[in-house]
Amino acid sequence: MKLLVTGGAGFIGSHTSVKLLEAGYDICIVDNFINSSSSVIDRIKAITNKNFDHYEVDITNKDDLKRVFYNHRFDAVMHFAGLKAVGESVKKPLMYYKNNLIGTIVLLELMQQHCVNKIVFSSSATVYGQNNKSPYNESMPTSATNPYGQTKLMIEKISHDYASANKDFAVMSLRYFNPVGAHKSGMIGENPRGIPNNLMPYITQVVQGKLAELKVFGNDYATHDGTGVRDYIHVDDLANGHLLALEKIFSVTGEHIYNLGTGKGYSVLDVINAFERVNGVTVKYTFANRRLGDIATCYADVTKAKNELSFVAKKDIFDMCRDSYNWQVSKFNTSNQQNLKAAKV
Ligand code: NAD
Ligand code: UFG
């Protein structure tokens, strides 16, 4: 079985590509490396000891992507390619709408022309907006508060409408909660550009001495210790979720939406404590004001993914903190130099 993996050199795409190769799938990665490095391709090969096709292609460029479709007969697409930084999307909305929406429409058009009718799409818990109460389930109303979230919502809607018009088509939109962790080999992981926005990469860089201290955004939320609660999920579990979605997608048509989380919420202080305990380090932090746009609590109802995909996350918060730190200090982590440069600008 041959799969097209868009964005396969990125954080989640690379871990899923490893799992797909290990499970015996034949994959072809397309990535323009706008937020990743071509060296990740070699590392996926080294981890799995398997070869695969790959192209440096921007999926918004139809002529380039067309060539990939002409060279291969795909059975399904795993669609990770997209820009994902919320703050950047507010500053550069056109870039986000163009990349994420045009990229997906071009991809769907080529899938249609080549009779490829199965796609697994990376959606996000961000589509639950700010008005629902955790645990979030898939039938809750959706909304978005920034251009990044809008692109996820719109892509869900586009694929919903396309599925209604094409009876052979199936889309699985997987709404990820907070992906963290890294491959146990320390060879692949998340490579945030510049100073990280997200909690886990920020903590790892504080502990490594690259950043002075963590600012805990708000300690007056209505949570068990006043700090924000999120559903952190190990990227290894997330990758397994994609394999389960793929197994199911060949027996269904239409639109299918699943939360991929653990169903458990951890506060910022819970994460700091787990990180210190499992890694034997101290995380320097101070409390700061709430971050604009943050909510108190966000975690998943995982019943649907469990019942319909048999998906259950296996890794706990200690695994997540250990593997995140292991990646941060790994010799394969090339982000170190970039981060120092960006911090000086
Ligand atoms: P990432 O940035 O590490 O990976 C995305 C990959 O897509 C990168 O390798 C990038 O170079 C590539 N890409 C982007 N635009 C492209 C284009 N036009 N053509 C070809 N390649 C392109 O991000 P990630 O964390 O691995 O996220 C993967 C997907 O999951 C994204 O769609 C993201 O929005 C979604 N998601 C991520 C999170 C998260 O917290 N990491 C949460 C929810 C959803
Ligand atoms: N936090 C801090 N200090 C920091 C960074 C984060 O205290 O320096 C706190 C936040 O206030 C929040 C928690 O840590 O309470 C998690 O914050 P992240 O930035 O790691 O994650 P978010 O839940 O804000 O957002 C992430 C992705 C979004 C995605 C969302 C839901 O960045 O793109 O999860 O999937 F939409």
XYZ file of N, CA and C in Angstrom, residues 11-13 15-16 19 80 84 122-126 138 174-183 189-190 198-201 229-244 258-267 271 298-303 305-306 309-324:
243
model
N 7.383 17.601 12.827
C 7.361 16.937 14.140
C 6.455 15.696 14.118
N 5.198 15.877 13.831
C 4.260 14.746 13.917
C 4.382 13.851 12.681
N 4.599 14.482 11.508
C 4.732 13.705 10.272
C 5.929 12.758 10.308
N 7.389 11.351 12.987
C 7.132 10.224 13.899
C 6.120 9.251 13.291
N 5.136 9.808 12.586
C 4.140 8.922 11.956
C 4.780 8.171 10.788
N 6.502 5.137 12.065
C 5.531 4.066 12.393
C 4.991 3.401 11.132
N -0.188 16.279 6.761
C 0.326 17.037 7.912
C 0.759 18.452 7.521
N 1.659 26.366 11.623
C 0.926 26.051 12.854
C 1.082 27.045 14.004
N -4.638 16.466 9.684
C -4.230 16.957 11.008
C -5.074 18.151 11.408
N -6.119 17.908 12.185
C -6.877 19.033 12.730
C -6.380 19.307 14.149
N -7.120 20.103 14.881
C -6.593 20.565 16.170
C -7.724 20.801 17.158
N -7.410 20.634 18.431
C -8.377 20.954 19.488
C -8.723 22.434 19.501
N -7.942 23.230 18.785
C -8.221 24.665 18.736
C -9.615 24.937 18.155
N -16.572 15.370 20.118
C -16.540 15.716 18.695
C -17.826 16.359 18.207
N -8.342 14.366 12.452
C -7.899 14.008 13.806
C -7.597 15.301 14.556
N -8.357 15.528 15.611
C -8.163 16.760 16.391
C -7.157 16.486 17.507
N -5.915 16.926 17.258
C -4.857 16.697 18.252
C -5.039 17.654 19.420
N -4.726 17.173 20.614
C -4.679 18.069 21.772
C -3.246 18.640 21.866
N -2.490 18.400 22.903
C -1.169 19.059 22.984
C -0.044 18.048 22.776
N 0.436 17.907 21.545
C 1.475 16.912 21.274
C 2.835 17.334 21.857
N 3.477 16.416 22.553
C 4.818 16.651 23.122
C 5.612 15.353 23.017
N 6.840 15.349 23.575
C 7.659 14.142 23.539
C 8.449 14.064 22.244
N 9.141 12.963 22.076
C 9.989 12.770 20.895
C 10.293 11.285 20.771
N 10.935 10.932 19.651
C 11.281 9.524 19.441
C 12.311 9.079 20.473
N 12.475 14.972 16.647
C 11.664 15.629 17.672
C 11.156 16.942 17.122
N 10.628 17.777 18.009
C 10.077 19.053 17.555
C 11.201 20.081 17.436
N 5.316 27.226 22.970
C 4.626 26.159 23.714
C 5.383 25.767 24.973
N 4.616 25.233 25.911
C 5.161 24.975 27.249
C 6.349 24.001 27.247
N 6.175 22.836 26.646
C 7.217 21.807 26.808
C 8.558 22.219 26.204
N 8.590 22.713 24.949
C 9.903 23.143 24.438
C 10.483 24.320 25.221
N -4.715 24.131 32.499
C -4.722 22.669 32.375
C -4.893 22.274 30.904
N -4.033 21.341 30.443
C -4.084 20.876 29.063
C -3.954 19.355 29.008
N -4.331 18.818 27.852
C -4.266 17.378 27.603
C -3.014 17.102 26.758
N -1.895 16.831 27.418
C -0.640 16.568 26.699
C -0.654 15.120 26.224
N -0.240 14.928 24.974
C -0.207 13.564 24.414
C 1.157 13.321 23.773
N 1.729 12.154 24.059
C 3.047 11.817 23.495
C 2.916 11.623 21.985
N 3.875 12.178 21.241
C 3.820 12.111 19.774
C 3.843 10.664 19.277
N 4.402 9.760 20.083
C 4.416 8.346 19.724
C 2.988 7.780 19.741
N 2.208 8.164 20.753
C 0.797 7.754 20.799
C 0.022 8.372 19.645
N 0.319 9.627 19.369
C -0.361 10.326 18.277
C -0.103 9.594 16.948
N 1.145 9.209 16.745
C 1.514 8.489 15.518
C 0.742 7.172 15.434
N 0.617 6.464 16.565
C -0.174 5.217 16.573
C -1.616 5.491 16.189
N -2.155 6.623 16.650
C -3.535 6.995 16.314
C -3.724 7.111 14.809
N -2.689 7.599 14.119
C -2.783 7.726 12.661
C -2.831 6.355 11.982
N -2.080 5.415 12.522
C -2.113 4.072 11.924
C -3.493 3.436 12.108
N -4.085 3.666 13.270
C -5.425 3.114 13.515
C -6.455 3.777 12.593
N -12.158 12.621 14.973
C -11.762 11.991 16.239
C -10.835 12.895 17.036
N -11.074 12.973 18.328
C -10.109 13.598 19.232
C -8.941 12.651 19.445
N -7.722 13.168 19.393
C -6.571 12.369 19.830
C -5.931 13.078 21.016
N -6.243 12.575 22.179
C -5.676 13.086 23.430
C -5.583 11.917 24.392
N -5.238 12.232 25.641
C -5.222 11.152 26.646
C -6.512 11.140 27.460
N -7.217 12.282 27.416
C -8.410 12.414 28.255
C -8.072 12.913 29.654
N -6.773 13.151 29.908
C -6.355 13.636 31.234
C -5.811 15.051 31.111
N -6.100 15.877 32.096
C -5.591 17.239 32.088
C -4.482 17.421 33.114
N -3.401 18.056 32.714
C -2.307 18.394 33.639
C -2.103 19.898 33.634
N -1.904 20.456 34.823
C -1.656 21.900 34.921
C -0.197 22.183 34.581
N 3.102 19.706 35.161
C 4.117 19.375 34.152
C 5.510 19.700 34.700
N -8.436 22.589 29.065
C -8.734 21.977 27.769
C -8.271 20.525 27.802
N -9.220 19.601 27.816
C -8.849 18.198 27.650
C -9.948 17.447 26.903
N -9.562 16.295 26.380
C -10.420 15.591 25.416
C -11.337 14.584 26.088
N -12.503 14.404 25.475
C -13.296 13.196 25.682
C -12.783 12.210 24.633
N -12.209 11.111 25.069
C -11.561 10.200 24.108
C -12.418 8.962 23.804
N -13.678 9.013 24.220
C -14.553 7.839 24.056
C -14.687 7.410 22.597
N -12.750 7.903 19.896
C -11.535 7.295 19.325
C -11.298 5.909 19.920
N -11.652 5.750 21.185
C -11.465 4.443 21.837
C -12.444 3.423 21.240
N -11.854 3.492 16.952
C -10.508 3.238 16.399
C -9.681 2.313 17.298
N -10.219 1.986 18.478
C -9.464 1.258 19.518
C -8.225 2.043 19.929
N -8.334 3.367 19.895
C -7.186 4.209 20.262
C -7.183 4.511 21.762
N -6.064 4.149 22.406
C -5.861 4.518 23.803
C -4.405 4.955 23.937
N -4.191 6.168 24.429
C -2.812 6.647 24.609
C -2.153 5.868 25.745
N -0.911 5.427 25.507
C -0.254 4.555 26.498
C 0.795 5.291 27.332
N 1.373 6.349 26.775
C 2.502 6.999 27.464
C 1.995 8.036 28.457
N 2.677 8.113 29.607
C 2.213 9.041 30.650
C 3.045 10.329 30.645
N 2.716 11.209 31.560
C 3.348 12.531 31.597
C 4.870 12.418 31.852
N 5.284 11.363 32.573
C 6.724 11.182 32.825
C 7.447 10.787 31.538
N 6.823 9.878 30.757
C 7.412 9.519 29.446
C 7.561 10.778 28.597
N 6.510 11.613 28.607
C 6.520 12.818 27.759
C 7.659 13.758 28.176
N 7.809 13.957 29.497
C 8.848 14.885 29.988
C 10.245 14.305 29.749
N 10.393 13.006 29.937
C 11.711 12.386 29.737
C 12.133 12.466 28.273
N 11.225 12.083 27.371
C 11.589 12.045 25.953
C 11.764 13.446 25.368
N 11.005 14.418 25.884
C 11.173 15.805 25.416
C 12.564 16.315 25.783
